[in-house]
Coordinates of C-alpha atoms and ligand atoms in Angstrom, one line a residue:
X1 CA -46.1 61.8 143.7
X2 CA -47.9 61.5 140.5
X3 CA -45.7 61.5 137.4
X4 CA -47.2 61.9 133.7
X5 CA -45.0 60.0 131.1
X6 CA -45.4 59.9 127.5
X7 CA -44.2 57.2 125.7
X8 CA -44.5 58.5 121.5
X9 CA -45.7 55.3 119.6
X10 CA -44.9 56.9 116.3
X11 CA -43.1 60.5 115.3
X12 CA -43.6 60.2 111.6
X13 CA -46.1 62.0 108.7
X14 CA -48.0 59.6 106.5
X15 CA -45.3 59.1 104.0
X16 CA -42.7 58.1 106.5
X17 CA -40.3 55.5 105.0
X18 CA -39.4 54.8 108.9
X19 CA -41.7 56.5 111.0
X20 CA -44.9 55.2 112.5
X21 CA -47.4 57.9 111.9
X22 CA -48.0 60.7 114.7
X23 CA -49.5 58.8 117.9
X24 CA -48.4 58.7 121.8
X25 CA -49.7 57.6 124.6
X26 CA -50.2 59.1 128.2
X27 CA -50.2 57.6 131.3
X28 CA -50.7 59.0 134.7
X29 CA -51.8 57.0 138.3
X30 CA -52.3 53.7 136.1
X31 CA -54.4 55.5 133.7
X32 CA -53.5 54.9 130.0
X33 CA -54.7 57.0 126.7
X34 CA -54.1 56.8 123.5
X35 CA -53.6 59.9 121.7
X36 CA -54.5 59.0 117.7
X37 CA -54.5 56.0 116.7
X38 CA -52.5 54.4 113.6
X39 CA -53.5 51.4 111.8
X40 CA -52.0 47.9 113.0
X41 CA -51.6 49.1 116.7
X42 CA -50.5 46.0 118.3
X43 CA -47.7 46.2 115.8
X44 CA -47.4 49.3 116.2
X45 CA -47.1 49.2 120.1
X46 CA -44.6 46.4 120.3
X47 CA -42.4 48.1 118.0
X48 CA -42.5 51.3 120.5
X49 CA -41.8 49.1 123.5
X50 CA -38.3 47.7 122.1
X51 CA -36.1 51.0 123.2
X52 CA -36.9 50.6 126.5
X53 CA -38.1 47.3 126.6
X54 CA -41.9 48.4 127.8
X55 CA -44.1 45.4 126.6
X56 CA -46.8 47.7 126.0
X57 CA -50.3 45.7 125.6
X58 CA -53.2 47.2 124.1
X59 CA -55.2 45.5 127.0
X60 CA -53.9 47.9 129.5
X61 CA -55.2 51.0 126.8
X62 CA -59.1 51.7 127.0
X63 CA -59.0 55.2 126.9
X64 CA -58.5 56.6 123.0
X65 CA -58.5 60.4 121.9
X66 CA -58.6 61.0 118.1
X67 CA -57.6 64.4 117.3
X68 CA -58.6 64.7 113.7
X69 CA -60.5 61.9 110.7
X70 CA -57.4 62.2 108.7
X71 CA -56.0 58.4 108.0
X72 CA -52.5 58.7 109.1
X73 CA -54.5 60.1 112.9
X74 CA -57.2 57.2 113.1
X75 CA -56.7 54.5 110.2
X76 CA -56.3 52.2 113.6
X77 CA -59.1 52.6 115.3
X78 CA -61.4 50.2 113.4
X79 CA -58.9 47.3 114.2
X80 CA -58.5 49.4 117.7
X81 CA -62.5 48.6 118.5
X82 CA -62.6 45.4 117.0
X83 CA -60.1 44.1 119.3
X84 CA -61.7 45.6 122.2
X85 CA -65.3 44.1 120.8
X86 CA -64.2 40.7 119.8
X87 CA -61.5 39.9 122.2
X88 CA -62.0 41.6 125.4
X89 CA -65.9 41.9 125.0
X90 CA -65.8 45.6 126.1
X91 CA -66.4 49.2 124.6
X92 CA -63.5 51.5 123.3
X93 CA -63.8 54.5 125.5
X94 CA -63.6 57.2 122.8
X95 CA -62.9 61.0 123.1
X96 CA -63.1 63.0 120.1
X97 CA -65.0 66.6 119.1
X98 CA -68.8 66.2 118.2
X99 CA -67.3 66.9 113.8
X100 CA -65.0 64.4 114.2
X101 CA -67.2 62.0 115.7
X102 CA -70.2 62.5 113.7
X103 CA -67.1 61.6 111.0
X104 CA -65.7 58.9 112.5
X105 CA -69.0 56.6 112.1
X106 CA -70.9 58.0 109.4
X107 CA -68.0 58.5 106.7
X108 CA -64.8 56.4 108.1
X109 CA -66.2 53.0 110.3
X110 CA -69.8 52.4 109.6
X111 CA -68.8 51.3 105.9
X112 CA -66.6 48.3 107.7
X113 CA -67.9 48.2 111.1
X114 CA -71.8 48.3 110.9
X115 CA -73.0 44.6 109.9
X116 CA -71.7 41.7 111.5
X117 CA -71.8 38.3 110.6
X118 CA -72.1 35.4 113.5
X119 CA -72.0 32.0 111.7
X120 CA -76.0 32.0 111.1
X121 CA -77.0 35.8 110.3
X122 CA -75.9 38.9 110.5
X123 CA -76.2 41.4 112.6
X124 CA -76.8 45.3 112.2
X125 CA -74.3 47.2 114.3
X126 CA -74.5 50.8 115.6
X127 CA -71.5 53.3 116.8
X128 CA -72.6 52.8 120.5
X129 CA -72.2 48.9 120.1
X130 CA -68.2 49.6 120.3
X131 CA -68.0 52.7 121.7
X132 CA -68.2 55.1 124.7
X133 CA -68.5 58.1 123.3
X134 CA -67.8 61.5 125.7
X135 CA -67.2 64.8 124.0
X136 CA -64.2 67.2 123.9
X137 CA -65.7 70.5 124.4
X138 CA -64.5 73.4 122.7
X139 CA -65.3 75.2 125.2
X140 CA -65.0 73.8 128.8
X141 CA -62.6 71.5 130.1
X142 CA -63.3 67.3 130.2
X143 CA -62.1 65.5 133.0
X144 CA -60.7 62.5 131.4
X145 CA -59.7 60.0 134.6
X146 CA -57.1 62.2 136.7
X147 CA -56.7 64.4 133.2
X148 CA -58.3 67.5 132.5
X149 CA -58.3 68.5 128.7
X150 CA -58.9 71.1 127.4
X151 CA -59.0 72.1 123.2
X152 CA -58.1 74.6 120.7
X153 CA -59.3 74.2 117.3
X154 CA -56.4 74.3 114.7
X155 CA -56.1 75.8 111.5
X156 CA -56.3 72.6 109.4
X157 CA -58.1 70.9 106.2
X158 CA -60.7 69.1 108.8
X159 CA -62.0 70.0 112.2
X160 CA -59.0 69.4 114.4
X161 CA -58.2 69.4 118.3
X162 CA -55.2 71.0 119.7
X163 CA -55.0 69.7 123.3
X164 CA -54.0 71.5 126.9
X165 CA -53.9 68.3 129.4
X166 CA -53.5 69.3 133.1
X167 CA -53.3 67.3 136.1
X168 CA -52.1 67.8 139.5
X169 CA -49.2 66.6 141.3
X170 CA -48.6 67.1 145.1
X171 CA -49.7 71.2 145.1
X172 CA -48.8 72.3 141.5
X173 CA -50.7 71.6 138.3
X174 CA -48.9 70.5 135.8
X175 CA -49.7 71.1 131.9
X176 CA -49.2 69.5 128.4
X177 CA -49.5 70.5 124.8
X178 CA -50.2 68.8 122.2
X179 CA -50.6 70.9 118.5
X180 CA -52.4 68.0 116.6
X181 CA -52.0 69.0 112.9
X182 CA -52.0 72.4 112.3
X183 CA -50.5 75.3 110.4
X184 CA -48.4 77.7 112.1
X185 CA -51.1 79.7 114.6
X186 CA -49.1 82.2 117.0
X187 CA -52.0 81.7 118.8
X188 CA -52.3 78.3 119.3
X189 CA -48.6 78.8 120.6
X190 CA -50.0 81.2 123.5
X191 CA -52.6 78.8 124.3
X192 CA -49.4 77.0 125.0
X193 CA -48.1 79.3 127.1
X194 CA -48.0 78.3 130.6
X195 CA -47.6 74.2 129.3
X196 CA -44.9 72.5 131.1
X197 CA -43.9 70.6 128.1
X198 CA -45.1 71.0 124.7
X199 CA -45.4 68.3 121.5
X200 CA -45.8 70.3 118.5
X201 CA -46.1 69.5 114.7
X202 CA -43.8 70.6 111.6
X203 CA -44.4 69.4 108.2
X204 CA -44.6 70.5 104.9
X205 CA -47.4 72.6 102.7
X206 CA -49.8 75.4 103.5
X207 CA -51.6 73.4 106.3
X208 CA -48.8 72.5 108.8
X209 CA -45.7 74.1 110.6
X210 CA -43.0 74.7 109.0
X211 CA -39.8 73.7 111.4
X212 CA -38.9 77.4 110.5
X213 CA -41.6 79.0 112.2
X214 CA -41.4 76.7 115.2
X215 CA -37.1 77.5 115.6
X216 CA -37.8 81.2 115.4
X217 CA -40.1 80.9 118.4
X218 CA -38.0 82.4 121.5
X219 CA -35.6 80.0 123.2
X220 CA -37.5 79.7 126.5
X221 CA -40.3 78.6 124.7
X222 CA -38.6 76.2 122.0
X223 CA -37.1 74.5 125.6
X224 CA -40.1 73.0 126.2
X225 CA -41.4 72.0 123.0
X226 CA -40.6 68.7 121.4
X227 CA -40.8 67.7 117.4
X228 CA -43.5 65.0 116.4
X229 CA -45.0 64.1 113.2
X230 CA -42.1 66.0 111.0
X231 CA -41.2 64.8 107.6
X232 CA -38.1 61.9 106.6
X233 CA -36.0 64.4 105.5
X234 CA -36.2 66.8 108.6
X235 CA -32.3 67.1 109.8
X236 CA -31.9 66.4 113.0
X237 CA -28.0 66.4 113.1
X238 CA -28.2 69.8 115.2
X239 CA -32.0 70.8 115.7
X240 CA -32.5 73.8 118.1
X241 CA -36.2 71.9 119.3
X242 CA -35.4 68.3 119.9
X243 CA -37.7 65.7 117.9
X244 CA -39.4 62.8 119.8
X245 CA -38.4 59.3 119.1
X246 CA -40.0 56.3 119.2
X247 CA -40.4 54.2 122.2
X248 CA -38.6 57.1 124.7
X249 CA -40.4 57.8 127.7
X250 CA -40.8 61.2 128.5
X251 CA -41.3 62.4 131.8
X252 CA -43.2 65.4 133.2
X253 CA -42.8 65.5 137.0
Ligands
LIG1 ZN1 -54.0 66.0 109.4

């Protein structure tokens, strides 16, 4: 029986005193992906193993999906490839929309990434040199190994991905949400609608989700969901959605 866990490697916003910035990762069968990647991830992923003492190892994670070209979603994925490239001679398998890939090279990495020096000359470096690129479609689903995604585009500053992963266990598919950043979209929340389990944003300011908007949502729905990415100051003495924490595993059988 195939179980999906997700294991959140950080919860936090960008100007988190205590919070990694907004990242998890998926596994299902053996197969690992990252979803967002913040900057120092081996730092970041040994800090998330420690609750439940995990020993996560960023060699077991080829597989990364970048949801959006803002820092505090992909400020690790230059150090992300460069591991890959330098230590375990191999290709960061890369899964992004064709914006935020086009992005991701020509404004974010190529500045750092495209000229390599190798003791005698240097080297002119291209985006396929480190990466496997495959599309998200906006429009059809993508298997990714035993995952099926498919997106919604948010209402955000950038281009930005909501996700709807399925797989399939025994008989019955199974589904999971994943917001991204976005602002509060009713109808982002009915693309949700038949998800098993649900990660959802709340921040401040005109282009997130205000935890108000998200508690108001009926209780059958707000059952399912689960807080990432929400501000220090958020209360969680008594929250009516619960907020992820670092380093839990979540499980959706
Ligand atoms: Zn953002």
């Amino acid at each position: 029986m195939s179980e999906l866990k997700i294991i959140p490697l950080g919860v936090g916003d960008t100007f988190s005193e205590h919070n990694t910035t907004a990242s998890i990762l998926i596994e299902l069968d053996g197969f690992r992906l990252g979803v967002d990647c913040p900057d120092s991830y081996r730092r970041v992923l040994t800090q998330a193993s420690k609750p439940q003492n995990l020993a996560l190892d960023i060699n077991t994670i080829d597989h990364m999906l970048i949801t959006h070209v803002h820092g505090d979603h992909m400020n690790g994925l230059e150090g992300f490839a460069f591991w890959k490239y330098f230590v375990e001679k191999k290709k960061t398998h890369l899964y992004t929309s064709p914006e935020a890939r086009a992005d991701i090279w020509d404004r974010r990495l190529s500045a750092p990434m495209d000229r390599l020096f190798d003791g005698r000359e240097f080297k002119q470096m291209r985006f396929e040199d480190y990466f496997d690129y495959r599309a998200l479609s906006w429009t059809e689903p993508v298997a990714l190994g035993p995952l099926r995604v498919r997106t919604y585009r948010t209402i955000h500053h950038v281009p930005t991905t909501a996700l709807l992963i399925e797989w399939t266990t025994g008989r019955k598919t199974r589904k999971l949400g994943y917001s991204a950043d976005t602002a509060f979209d009713p109808k982002l929340i009915d693309f949700f609608a038949d998800a098993d389990l649900i990660i959802h944003e709340t921040n401040y300011g005109p282009a997130h989700t205000p935890y108000e908007s998200l508690s108001s949502l009926p209780a059958d729905v707000r059952a399912r969901m689960r807080l990432i990415h929400y501000p220090d100051t958020l209360d969680l003495s008594a929250p009516s959605i619960v907020p992820l924490r670092t380093g839990e595993i979540v499980s959706v059988p």
